[in-house]
Each structure stands twice: as C-alpha cells, then as structure tokens.
GROMACS .gro file of C-alpha atoms in nm:
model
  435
    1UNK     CA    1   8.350   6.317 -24.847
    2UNK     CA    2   8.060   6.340 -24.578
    3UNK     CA    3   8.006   5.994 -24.617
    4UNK     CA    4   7.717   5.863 -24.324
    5UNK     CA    5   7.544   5.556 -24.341
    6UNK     CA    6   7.560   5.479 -24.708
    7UNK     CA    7   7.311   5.342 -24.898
    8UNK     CA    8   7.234   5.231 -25.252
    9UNK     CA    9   7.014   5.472 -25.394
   10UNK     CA   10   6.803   5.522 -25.740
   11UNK     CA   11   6.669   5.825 -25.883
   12UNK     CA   12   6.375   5.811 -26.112
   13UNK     CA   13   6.394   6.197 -26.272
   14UNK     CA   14   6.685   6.374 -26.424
   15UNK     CA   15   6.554   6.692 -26.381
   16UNK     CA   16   6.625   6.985 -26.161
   17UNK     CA   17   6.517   6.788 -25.852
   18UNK     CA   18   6.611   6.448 -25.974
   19UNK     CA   19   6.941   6.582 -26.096
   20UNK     CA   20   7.092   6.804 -25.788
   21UNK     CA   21   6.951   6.510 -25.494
   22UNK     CA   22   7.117   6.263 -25.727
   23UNK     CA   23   7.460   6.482 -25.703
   24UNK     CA   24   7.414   6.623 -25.352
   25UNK     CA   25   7.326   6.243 -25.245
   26UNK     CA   26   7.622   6.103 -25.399
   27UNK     CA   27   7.839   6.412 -25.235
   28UNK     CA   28   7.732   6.286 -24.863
   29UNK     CA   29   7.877   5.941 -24.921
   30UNK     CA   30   7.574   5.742 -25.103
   31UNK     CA   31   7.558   5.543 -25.370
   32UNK     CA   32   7.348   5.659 -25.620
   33UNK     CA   33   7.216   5.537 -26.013
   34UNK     CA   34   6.973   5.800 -26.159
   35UNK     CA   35   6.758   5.675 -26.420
   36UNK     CA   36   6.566   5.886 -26.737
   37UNK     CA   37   6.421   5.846 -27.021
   38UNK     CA   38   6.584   6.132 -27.181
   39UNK     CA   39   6.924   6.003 -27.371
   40UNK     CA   40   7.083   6.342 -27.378
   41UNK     CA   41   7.008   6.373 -26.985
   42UNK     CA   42   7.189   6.020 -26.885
   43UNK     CA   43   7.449   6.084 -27.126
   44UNK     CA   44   7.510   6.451 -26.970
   45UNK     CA   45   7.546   6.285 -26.611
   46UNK     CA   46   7.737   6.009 -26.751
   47UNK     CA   47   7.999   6.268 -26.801
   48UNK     CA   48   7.981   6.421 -26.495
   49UNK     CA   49   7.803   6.761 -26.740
   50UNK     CA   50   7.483   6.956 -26.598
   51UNK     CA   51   7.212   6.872 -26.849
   52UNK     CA   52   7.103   7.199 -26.731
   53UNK     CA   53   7.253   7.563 -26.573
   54UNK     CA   54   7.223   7.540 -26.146
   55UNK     CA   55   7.516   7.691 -25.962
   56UNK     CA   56   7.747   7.422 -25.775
   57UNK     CA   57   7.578   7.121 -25.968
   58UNK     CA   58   7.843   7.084 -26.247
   59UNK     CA   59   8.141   7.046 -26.004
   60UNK     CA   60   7.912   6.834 -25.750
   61UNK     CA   61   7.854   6.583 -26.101
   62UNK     CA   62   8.189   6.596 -26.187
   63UNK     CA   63   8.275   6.477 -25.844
   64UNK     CA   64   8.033   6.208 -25.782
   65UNK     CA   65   8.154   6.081 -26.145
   66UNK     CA   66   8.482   6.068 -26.080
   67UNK     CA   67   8.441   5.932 -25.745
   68UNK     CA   68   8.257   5.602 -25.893
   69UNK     CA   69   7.931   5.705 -25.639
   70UNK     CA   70   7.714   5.836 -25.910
   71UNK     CA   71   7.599   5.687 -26.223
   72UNK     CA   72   7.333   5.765 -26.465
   73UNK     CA   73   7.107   5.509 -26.732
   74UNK     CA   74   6.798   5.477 -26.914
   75UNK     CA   75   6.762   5.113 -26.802
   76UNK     CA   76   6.555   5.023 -26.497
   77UNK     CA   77   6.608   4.671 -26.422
   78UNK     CA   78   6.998   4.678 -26.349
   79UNK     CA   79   6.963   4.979 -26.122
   80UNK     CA   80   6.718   4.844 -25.932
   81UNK     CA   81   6.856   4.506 -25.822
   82UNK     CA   82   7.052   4.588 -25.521
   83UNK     CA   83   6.874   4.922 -25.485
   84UNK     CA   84   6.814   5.052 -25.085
   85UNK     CA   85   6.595   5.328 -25.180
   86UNK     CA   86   6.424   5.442 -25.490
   87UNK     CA   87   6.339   5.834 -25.459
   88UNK     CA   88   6.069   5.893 -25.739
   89UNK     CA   89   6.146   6.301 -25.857
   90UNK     CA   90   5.961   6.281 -26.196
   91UNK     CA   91   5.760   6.572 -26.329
   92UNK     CA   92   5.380   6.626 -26.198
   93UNK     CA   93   5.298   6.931 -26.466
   94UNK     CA   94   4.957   7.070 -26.446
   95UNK     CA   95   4.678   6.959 -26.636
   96UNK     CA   96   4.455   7.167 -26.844
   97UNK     CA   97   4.184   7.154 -26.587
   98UNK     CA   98   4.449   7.253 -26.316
   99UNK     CA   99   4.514   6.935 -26.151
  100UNK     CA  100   4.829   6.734 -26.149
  101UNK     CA  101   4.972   6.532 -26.454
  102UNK     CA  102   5.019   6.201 -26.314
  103UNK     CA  103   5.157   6.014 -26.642
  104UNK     CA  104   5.514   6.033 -26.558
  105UNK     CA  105   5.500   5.945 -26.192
  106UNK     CA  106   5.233   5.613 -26.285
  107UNK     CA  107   5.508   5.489 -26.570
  108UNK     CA  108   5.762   5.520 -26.301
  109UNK     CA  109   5.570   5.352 -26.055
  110UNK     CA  110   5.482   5.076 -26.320
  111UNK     CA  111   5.848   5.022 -26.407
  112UNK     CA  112   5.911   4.984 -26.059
  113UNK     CA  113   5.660   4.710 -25.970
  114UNK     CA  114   5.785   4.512 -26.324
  115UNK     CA  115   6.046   4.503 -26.137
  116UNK     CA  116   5.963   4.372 -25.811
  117UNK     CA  117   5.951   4.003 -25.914
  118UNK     CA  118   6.357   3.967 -25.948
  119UNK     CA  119   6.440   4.134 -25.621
  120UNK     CA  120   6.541   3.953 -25.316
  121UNK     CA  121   6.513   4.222 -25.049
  122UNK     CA  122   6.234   4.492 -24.949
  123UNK     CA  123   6.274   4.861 -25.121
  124UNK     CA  124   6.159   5.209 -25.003
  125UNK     CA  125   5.935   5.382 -25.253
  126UNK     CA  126   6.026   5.761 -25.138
  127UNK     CA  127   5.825   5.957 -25.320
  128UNK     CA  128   5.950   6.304 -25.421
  129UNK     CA  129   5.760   6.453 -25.655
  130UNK     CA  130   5.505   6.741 -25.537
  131UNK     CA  131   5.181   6.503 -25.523
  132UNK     CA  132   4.820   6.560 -25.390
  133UNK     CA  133   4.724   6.389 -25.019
  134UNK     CA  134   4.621   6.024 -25.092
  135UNK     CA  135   4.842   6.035 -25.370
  136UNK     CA  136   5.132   5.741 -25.271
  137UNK     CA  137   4.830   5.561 -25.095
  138UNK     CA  138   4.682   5.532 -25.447
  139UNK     CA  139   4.938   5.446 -25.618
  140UNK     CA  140   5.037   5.185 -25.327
  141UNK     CA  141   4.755   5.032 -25.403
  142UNK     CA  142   4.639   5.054 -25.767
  143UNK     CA  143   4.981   5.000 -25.919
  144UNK     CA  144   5.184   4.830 -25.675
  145UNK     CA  145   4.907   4.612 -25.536
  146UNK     CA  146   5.008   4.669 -25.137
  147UNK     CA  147   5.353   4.465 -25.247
  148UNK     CA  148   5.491   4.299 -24.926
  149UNK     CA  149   5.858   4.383 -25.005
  150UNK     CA  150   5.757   4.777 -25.078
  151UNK     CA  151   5.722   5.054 -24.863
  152UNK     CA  152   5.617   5.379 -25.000
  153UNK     CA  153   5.672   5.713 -24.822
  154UNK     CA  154   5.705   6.083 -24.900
  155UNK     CA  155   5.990   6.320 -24.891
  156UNK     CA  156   5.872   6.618 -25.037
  157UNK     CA  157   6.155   6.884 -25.202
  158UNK     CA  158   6.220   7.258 -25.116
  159UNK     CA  159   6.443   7.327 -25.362
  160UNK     CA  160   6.457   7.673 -25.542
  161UNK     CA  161   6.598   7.695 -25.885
  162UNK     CA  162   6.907   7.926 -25.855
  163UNK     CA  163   6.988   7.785 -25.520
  164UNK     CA  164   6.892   7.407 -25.546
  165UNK     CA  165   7.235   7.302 -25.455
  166UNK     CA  166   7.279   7.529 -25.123
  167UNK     CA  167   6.917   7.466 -25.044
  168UNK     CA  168   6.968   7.068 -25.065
  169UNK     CA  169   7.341   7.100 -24.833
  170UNK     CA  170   7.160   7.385 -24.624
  171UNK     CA  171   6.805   7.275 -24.575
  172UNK     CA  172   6.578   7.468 -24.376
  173UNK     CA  173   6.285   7.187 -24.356
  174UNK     CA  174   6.326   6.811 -24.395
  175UNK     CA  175   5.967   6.632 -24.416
  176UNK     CA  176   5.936   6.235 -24.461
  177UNK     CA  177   5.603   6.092 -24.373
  178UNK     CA  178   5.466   5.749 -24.386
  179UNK     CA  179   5.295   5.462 -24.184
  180UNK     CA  180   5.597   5.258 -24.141
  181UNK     CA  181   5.816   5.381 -23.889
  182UNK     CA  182   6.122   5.191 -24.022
  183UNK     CA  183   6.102   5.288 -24.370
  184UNK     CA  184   6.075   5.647 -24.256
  185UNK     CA  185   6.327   5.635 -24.087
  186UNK     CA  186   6.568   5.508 -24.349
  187UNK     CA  187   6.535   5.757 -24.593
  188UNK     CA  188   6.587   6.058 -24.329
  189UNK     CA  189   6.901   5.895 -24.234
  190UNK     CA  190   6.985   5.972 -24.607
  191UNK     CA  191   6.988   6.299 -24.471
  192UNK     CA  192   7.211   6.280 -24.174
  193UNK     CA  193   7.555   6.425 -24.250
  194UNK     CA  194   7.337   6.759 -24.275
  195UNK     CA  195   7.253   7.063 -23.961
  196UNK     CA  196   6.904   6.979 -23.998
  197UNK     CA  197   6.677   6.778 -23.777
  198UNK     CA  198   6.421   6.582 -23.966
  199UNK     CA  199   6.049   6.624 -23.922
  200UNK     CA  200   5.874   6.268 -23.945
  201UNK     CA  201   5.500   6.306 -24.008
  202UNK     CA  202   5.240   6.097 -24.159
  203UNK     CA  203   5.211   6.018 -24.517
  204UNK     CA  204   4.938   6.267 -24.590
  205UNK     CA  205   5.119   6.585 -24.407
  206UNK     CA  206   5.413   6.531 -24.600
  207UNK     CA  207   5.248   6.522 -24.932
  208UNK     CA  208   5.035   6.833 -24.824
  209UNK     CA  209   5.308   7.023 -24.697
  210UNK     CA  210   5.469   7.136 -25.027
  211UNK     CA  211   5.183   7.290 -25.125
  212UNK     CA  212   5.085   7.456 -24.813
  213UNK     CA  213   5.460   7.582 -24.818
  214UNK     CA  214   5.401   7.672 -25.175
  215UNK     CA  215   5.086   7.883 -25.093
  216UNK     CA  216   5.194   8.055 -24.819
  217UNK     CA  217   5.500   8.198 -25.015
  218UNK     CA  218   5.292   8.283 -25.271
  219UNK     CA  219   5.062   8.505 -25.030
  220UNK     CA  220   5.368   8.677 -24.893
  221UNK     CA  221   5.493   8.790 -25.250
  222UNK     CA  222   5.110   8.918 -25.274
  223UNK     CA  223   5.075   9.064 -25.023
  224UNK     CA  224   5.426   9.277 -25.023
  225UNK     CA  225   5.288   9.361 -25.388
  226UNK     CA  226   4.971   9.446 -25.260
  227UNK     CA  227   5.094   9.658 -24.991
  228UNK     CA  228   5.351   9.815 -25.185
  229UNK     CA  229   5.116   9.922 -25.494
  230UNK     CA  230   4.932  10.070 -25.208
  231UNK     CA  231   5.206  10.242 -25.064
  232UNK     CA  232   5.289  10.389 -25.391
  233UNK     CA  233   4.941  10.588 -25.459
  234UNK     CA  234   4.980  10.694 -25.093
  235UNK     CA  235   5.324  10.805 -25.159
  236UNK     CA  236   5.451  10.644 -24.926
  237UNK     CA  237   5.787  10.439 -24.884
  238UNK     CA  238   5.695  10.059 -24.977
  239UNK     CA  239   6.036   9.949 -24.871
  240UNK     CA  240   5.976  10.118 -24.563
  241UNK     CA  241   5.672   9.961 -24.439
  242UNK     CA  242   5.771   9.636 -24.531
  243UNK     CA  243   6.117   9.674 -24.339
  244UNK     CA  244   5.903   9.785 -24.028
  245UNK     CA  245   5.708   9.522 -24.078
  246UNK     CA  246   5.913   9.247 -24.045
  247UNK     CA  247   6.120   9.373 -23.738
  248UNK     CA  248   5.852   9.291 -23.558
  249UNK     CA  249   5.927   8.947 -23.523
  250UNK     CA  250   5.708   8.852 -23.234
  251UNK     CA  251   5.390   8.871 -23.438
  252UNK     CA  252   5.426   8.917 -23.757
  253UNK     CA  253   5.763   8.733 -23.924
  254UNK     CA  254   5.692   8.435 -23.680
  255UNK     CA  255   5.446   8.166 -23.606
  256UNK     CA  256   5.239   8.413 -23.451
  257UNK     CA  257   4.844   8.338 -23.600
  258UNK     CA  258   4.966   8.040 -23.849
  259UNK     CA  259   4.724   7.805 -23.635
  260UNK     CA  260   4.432   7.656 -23.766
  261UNK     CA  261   4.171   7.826 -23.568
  262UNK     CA  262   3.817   7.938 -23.497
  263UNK     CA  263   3.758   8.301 -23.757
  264UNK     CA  264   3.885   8.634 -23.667
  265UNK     CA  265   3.706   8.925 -23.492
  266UNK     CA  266   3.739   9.201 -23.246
  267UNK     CA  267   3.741   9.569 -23.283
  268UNK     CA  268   4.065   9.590 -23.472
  269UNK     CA  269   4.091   9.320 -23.795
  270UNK     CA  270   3.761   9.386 -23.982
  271UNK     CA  271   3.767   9.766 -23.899
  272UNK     CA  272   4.064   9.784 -23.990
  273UNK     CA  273   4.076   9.586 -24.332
  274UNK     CA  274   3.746   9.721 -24.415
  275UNK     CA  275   3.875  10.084 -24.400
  276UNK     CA  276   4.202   9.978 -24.607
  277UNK     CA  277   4.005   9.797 -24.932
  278UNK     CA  278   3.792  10.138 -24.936
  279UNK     CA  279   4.083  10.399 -24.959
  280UNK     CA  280   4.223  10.152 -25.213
  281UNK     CA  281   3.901  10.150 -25.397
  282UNK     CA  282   3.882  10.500 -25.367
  283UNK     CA  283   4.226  10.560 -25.570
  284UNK     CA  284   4.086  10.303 -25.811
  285UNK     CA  285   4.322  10.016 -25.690
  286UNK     CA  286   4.234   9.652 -25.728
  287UNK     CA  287   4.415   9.437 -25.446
  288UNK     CA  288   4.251   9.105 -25.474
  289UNK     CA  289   4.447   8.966 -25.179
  290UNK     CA  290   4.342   9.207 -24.932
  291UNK     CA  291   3.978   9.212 -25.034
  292UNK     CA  292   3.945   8.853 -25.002
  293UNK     CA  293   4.011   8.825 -24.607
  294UNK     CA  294   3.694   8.912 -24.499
  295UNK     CA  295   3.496   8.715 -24.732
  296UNK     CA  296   3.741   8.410 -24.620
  297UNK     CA  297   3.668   8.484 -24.252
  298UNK     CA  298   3.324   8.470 -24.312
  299UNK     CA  299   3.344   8.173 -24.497
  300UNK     CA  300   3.505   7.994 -24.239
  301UNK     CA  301   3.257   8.096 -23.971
  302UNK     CA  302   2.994   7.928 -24.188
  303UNK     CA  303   3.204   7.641 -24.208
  304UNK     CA  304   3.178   7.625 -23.870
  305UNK     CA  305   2.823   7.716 -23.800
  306UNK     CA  306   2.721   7.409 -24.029
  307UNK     CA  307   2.918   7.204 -23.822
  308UNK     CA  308   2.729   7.310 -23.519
  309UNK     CA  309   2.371   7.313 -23.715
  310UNK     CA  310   2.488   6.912 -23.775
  311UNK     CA  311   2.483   6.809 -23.420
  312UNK     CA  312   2.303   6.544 -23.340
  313UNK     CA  313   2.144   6.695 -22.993
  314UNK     CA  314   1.880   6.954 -22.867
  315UNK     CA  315   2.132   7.137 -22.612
  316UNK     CA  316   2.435   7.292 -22.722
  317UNK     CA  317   2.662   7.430 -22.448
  318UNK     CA  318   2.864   7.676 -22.581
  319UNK     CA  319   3.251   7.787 -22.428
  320UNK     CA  320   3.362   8.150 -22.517
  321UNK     CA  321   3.171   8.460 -22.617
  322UNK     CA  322   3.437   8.709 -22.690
  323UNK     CA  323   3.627   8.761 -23.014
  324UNK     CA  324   3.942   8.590 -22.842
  325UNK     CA  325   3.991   8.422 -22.477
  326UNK     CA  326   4.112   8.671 -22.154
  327UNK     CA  327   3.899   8.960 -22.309
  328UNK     CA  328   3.560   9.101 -22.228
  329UNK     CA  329   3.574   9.228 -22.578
  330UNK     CA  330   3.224   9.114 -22.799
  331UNK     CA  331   3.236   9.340 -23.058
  332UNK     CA  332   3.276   9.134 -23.392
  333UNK     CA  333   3.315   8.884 -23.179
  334UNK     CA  334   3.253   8.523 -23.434
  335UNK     CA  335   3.104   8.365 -23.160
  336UNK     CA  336   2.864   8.597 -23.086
  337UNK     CA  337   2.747   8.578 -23.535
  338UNK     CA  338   2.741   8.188 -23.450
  339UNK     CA  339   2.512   8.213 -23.169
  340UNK     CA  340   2.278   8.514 -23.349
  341UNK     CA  341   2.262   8.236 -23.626
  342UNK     CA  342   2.209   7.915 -23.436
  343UNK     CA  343   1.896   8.083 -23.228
  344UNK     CA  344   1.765   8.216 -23.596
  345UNK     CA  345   1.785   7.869 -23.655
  346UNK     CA  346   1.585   7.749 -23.355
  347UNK     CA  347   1.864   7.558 -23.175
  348UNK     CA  348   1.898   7.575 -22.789
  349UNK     CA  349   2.169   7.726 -22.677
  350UNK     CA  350   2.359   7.819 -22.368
  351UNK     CA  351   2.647   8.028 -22.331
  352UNK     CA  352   2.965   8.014 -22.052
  353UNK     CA  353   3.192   8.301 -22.122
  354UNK     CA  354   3.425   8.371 -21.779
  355UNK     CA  355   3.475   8.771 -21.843
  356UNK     CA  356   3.133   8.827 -21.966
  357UNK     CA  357   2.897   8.953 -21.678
  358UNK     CA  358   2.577   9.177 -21.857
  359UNK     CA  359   2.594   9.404 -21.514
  360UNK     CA  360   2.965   9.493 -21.534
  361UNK     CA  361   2.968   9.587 -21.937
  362UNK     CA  362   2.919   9.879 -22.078
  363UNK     CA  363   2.940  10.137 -22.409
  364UNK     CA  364   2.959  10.043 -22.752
  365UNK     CA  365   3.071   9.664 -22.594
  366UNK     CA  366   2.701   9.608 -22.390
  367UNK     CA  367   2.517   9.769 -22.721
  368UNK     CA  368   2.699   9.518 -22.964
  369UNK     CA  369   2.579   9.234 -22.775
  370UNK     CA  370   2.242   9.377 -22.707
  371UNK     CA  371   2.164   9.469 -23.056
  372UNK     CA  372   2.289   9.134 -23.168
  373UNK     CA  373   2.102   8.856 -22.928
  374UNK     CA  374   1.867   9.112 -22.744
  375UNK     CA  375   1.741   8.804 -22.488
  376UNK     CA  376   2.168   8.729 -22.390
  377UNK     CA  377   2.052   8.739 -22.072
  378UNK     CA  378   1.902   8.424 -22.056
  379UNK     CA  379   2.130   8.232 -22.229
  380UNK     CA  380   2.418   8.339 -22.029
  381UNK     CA  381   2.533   8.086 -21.799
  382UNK     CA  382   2.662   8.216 -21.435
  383UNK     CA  383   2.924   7.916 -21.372
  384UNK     CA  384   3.127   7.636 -21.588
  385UNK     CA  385   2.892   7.379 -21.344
  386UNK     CA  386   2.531   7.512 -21.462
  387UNK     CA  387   2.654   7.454 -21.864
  388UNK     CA  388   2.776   7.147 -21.820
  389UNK     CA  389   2.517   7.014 -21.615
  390UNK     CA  390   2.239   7.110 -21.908
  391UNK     CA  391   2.440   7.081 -22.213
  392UNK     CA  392   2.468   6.728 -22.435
  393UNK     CA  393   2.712   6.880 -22.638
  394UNK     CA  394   2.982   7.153 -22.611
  395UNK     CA  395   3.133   7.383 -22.872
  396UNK     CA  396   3.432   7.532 -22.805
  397UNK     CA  397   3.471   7.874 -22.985
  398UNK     CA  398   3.823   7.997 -22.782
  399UNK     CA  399   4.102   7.836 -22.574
  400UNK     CA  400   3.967   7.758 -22.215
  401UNK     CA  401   4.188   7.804 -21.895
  402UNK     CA  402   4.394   7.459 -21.770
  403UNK     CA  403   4.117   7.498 -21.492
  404UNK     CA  404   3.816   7.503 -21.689
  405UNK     CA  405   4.013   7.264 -21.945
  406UNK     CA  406   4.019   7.030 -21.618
  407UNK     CA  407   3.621   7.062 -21.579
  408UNK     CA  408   3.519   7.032 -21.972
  409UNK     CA  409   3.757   6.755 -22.012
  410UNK     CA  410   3.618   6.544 -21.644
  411UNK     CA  411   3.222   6.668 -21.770
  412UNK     CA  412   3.245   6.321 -22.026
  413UNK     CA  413   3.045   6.570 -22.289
  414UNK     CA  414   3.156   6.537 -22.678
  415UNK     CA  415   3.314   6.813 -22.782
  416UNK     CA  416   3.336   7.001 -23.077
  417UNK     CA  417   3.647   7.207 -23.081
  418UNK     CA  418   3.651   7.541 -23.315
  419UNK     CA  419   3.979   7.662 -23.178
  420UNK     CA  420   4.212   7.391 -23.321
  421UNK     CA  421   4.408   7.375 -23.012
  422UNK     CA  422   4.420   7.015 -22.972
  423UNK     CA  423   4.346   7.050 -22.603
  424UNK     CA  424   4.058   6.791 -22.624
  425UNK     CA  425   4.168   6.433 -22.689
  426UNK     CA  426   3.789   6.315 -22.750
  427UNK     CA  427   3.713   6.628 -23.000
  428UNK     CA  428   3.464   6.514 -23.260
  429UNK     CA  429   3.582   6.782 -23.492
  430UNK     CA  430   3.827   6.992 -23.494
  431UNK     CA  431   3.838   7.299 -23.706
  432UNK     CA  432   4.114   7.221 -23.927
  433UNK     CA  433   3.883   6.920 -24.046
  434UNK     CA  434   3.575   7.186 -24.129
  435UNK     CA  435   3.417   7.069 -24.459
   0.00000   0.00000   0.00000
C-alpha cells in the first residue's frame, strides 16, 4: 500500500478513465466510491471484475475490493456525503458538427449540485474529462451557480488505452489548474506517492492542454507517415530517416521551436519545403501535412500584420529586420513581408535592426531587401535612441539583446510583442493571443 495523505474520493465515470483512476487511486492509499449509471459497470467493480480488457486493472480492482478502499454504485447522494474530492471522468463524445457532447458531463454536474444542499463541508469539483477552455467556468456558473462550498478545477488525463494503468503509476505529465490555490493543491496531493512533480497552471491551460497534447501527437504520426510515404517513392529507407532524425535531440526530439512565436523565414525553411511538396507532386504524392506549412506561416504573418494595421498611432517603431535575431540574414525574412505590407498600406514606419547596415551587405542578401522596400534606406534607423525617440509604438518582430531589452523596456513605449518571449511585462499583445 502507497498510502499518502488519504482522502475520500468519488468518481463520476466508469469508463476507461473513470475506471483505472478509480483503481490506481484506491492502490495509493485513497478512499474511493465510483459512481455510473451503467448497472453492469458498478456491478463489475463491485466484484473487484474489469467491466472492460486494460492490462493490470483487473488485479488493481480486485485489490482495492478486497482491501475495503474501493467501492462502486449507481447512487449519488450516499457517495457524496463525506466526499473530499469528486473527479468528474464522464464521456465528452463528439457531436455531429464536431464539437464536444456535453450531456453526460451537465447531468453529472446537475447531480452534483442536487446534492450540495445536505453537505456540511466544501468539495473539489476536479474535472477530468477532456473539455474545451471556459468549459468548468461555465459550468461553475450556469449549473452550480458560483456555490460557496464548491471549487471546481481541472485535471486533465493522459492515459493511453493499452497502457492506462502504467501510464496512471508512471505519469509523464501531471496538469491541475484552477483559481484557487488551495483546491489545486488538494487534488495534486492525490498524486503524491508518485515520481512525478505536478504542474499547477490556471484553469484554462489545463483544459487546453489535452488537446494541444492531443494535436501535437497527432502531427508526429503525420508527419512520420508523410515522410515515410515519401521515402518509399524515393526508395529510400523510411526507418532510416526517421531513426536519424530523432538522434538529434538538440533540435528536433526536444523543445527546440515548440514556442509560440513570430512566423518562420530565412534562406533554409521555405526553400527548402517548397522544393520537397514539388518532388512529391512530381511522383504524384499527396502529403497534406507538409503542404500546409507554408500556407500556415503565412497565415500567421497576417495574423500579425492585422495586429499591427490595428494600432492606434501614426509611428510604428519597429525592432528586428532579419528572419531571426544575431543574423544579418533578410532573405524571407517575415519582418521584412510585414514592413513591404504596412508601407503598401500607408503606415509610418521605422526600422532598428542591430546587424543590418545597407553599406556592409551585399549579394543576393542587399538585392532581397532592395527589391522588396526599394526606399530601406530611409526607414532604417542608425541607433536603438533615434527609434525610440520617434516611435509611439514598438513592434517587436525577434528577441532583443538584455541591453537593448534594458532600453525598450526604460523607453515607457507600449509594446507589441510578435516573438512570444514574454520579455515585456507591459506587452499589449503577445503573439500567442493573435486573433
């Protein structure tokens, strides 16, 4: 027994979620009453059966039965009444339209709050089912009517059918978010007999992060496919390049680029991608992945440049020319598409970019530029001091250095930050937020 701070838990769901944290939950020391609708499921955990085939979960059932810590009914009210925490894991299939099925999770909810009136001490609401952003704040306040003695947070679930049992015992991410600190706290210490530090966020991150977890496995998956039906026409080993791939593990299995930022360029990315969805097209391949990047990254530089065409000012100071910072390098460069835009668009602009000197640039780098804002010249700004000085607002298209960090930050200007870096306290916008 791992028991750790025990607690009296419910379970709303005897599914695969409900059912393995209701078993791996009772196995580190908890109490725990699972509740469903389903006859055949509470009667299964009853007697300590897996309603359903997951490896480990029969013997973890069996267990918790036998050891009096885990119990199963169809009745609410009982289970309830001395209750700690009530982790909601009820279905949220998809509707026909693609959005979430919220029946289940408002009944639950509903049942819950009938509830409320006979209880004689607060209860955590920790919501476990995969739900939308603004999701528990709804239902916080349209079902449970901002109840004093409830305090709804969310702990989403990675589980993985096949593995749910190891996955819950050997977890890899732990997410609870919510306003109050307390209650978020509570139901992490749930968690605490397990080798896994807890990642407390707010209410909206946690509910978000399942699916951005979600979505970002499903892109890998693609894009091995992708690669690897490419690799196949080519006759070339797919196994291979994905093995090379992934021992690089400074760049590309890592955190390396997962930041919310301003859109790619440079003389690599879109040369690069560009020449790889025309061989494919050219062996008649469709790779829907890979074709979509550049039409993203465009779409998120017009994200951006609407943000900028929104300003409420005539001079717009600009910070960074290049396609990335500590580069002289403007070919493809995003920022230099913003500015060509913004002066189509008749805005005044300035630019401060710390490499970029017209007299010392040369080649295909000097025509890029020239071709692309003939008059650069004159927009160019010699020091940080002369932008800042003429500027009423400042866009920041790439991470400045601490010392010009120092002077945008002591300048007083707003700032509009496309980089996502967080560096700028007083940012009006940041480019995760683009709309």
């Amino acid at each position: 027994m791992l028991r750790v701070n025990e607690q009296n838990v419910v379970i709303f769901g005897l599914g695969y979620v409900g059912c393995v944290t209701a078993a791996c939950l009772a196995r580190l020391g908890h109490h725990v009453t699972g509740i469903d609708c389903d006859v055949t499921k509470v009667q299964s955990v009853q007697a300590g059966l897996s309603p359903f085939y997951e490896p480990g979960l029969q013997e973890l059932l069996s267990a918790g039965v036998a050891a009096q810590r885990l119990f199963a009914t169809t009745e609410c009210q009982a289970a309830l009444a001395n209750a700690d925490i009530a982790l909601v894991c009820v279905g949220t299939p998809s509707a026909r339209n693609g959005d979430l099925g919220f029946d289940q999770l408002r009944r639950t909810i509903s049942q819950i709050r009938d509830v409320l009136a006979g209880r004689t001490k607060e209860l955590i609401v920790a919501i476990r089912s995969t739900v939308f952003p603004g999701t528990c704040e709804e239902l916080t306040e349209t079902i449970l009517g901002n109840h004093p003695g409830v305090r709804v947070v969310c702990n989403p679930e990675f589980l993985r059918e096949g593995c749910a049992v190891l996955d819950f015992m050997q977890p890899s991410l732990l997410v609870v978010g919510g306003a109050d600190d307390e209650a978020v706290h509570s139901v992490a210490r749930l968690y605490s007999a397990l080798k896994v530090e807890p990642v407390l966020v707010s209410l909206r991150t946690a509910e978000l992060i399942k699916y951005a977890s979600n979505a970002f496995h499903a892109v890998k998956i693609c894009f091995a496919n992708e690669i690897g039906t490419l690799a196949a026409s080519l006759g070339v080993s797919a196994e291979e390049v994905m093995e090379t791939l992934c021992a690089d593990r400074k760049l590309n299995t890592s955190a390396a680029y997962l930041k919310p930022g301003f859109a790619f360029g440079g003389s690599c990315l879109p040369k690069d991608l560009r020449a790889l969805n025309y061989r494919a097209s050219r062996l008649d391949l469709q790779l829907p992945l890979l074709e979509s990047l550049l039409h993203s990254n465009r779409q998120h530089l017009t994200r951006a440049i609407d943000c900028v065409l929104d300003l409420p000012v005539e001079r717009i100071g600009i910070i960074g020319l290049t396609f990335k910072e500590n580069t002289d390098d403007l070919r493809e460069s995003p920022a230099v598409a913003m500015l060509e835009h913004l002066i189509g668009k008749g805005r005044n602009v300035r630019v401060y970019d710390a490499h970029i000197r017209l007299d010392t640039i040369y080649g295909s780098n000097r025509n890029f530029i020239m071709d692309a804002v003939p008059h650069i010249g004159r927009l160019l700004t010699r020091t940080p001091d002369d932008l800042l000085g003429w500027a009423e607002y400042l866009v920041i298209t790439q991470r400045p250095s601490p010392e010009l960090q120092i002077c945008i930050t002591e300048s007083g200007l707003p700032i509009l930050d496309l980089t996502g870096s967080q560096a700028f306290a007083r940012s009006a916008i940041a480019v995760g937020s683009l709309a």
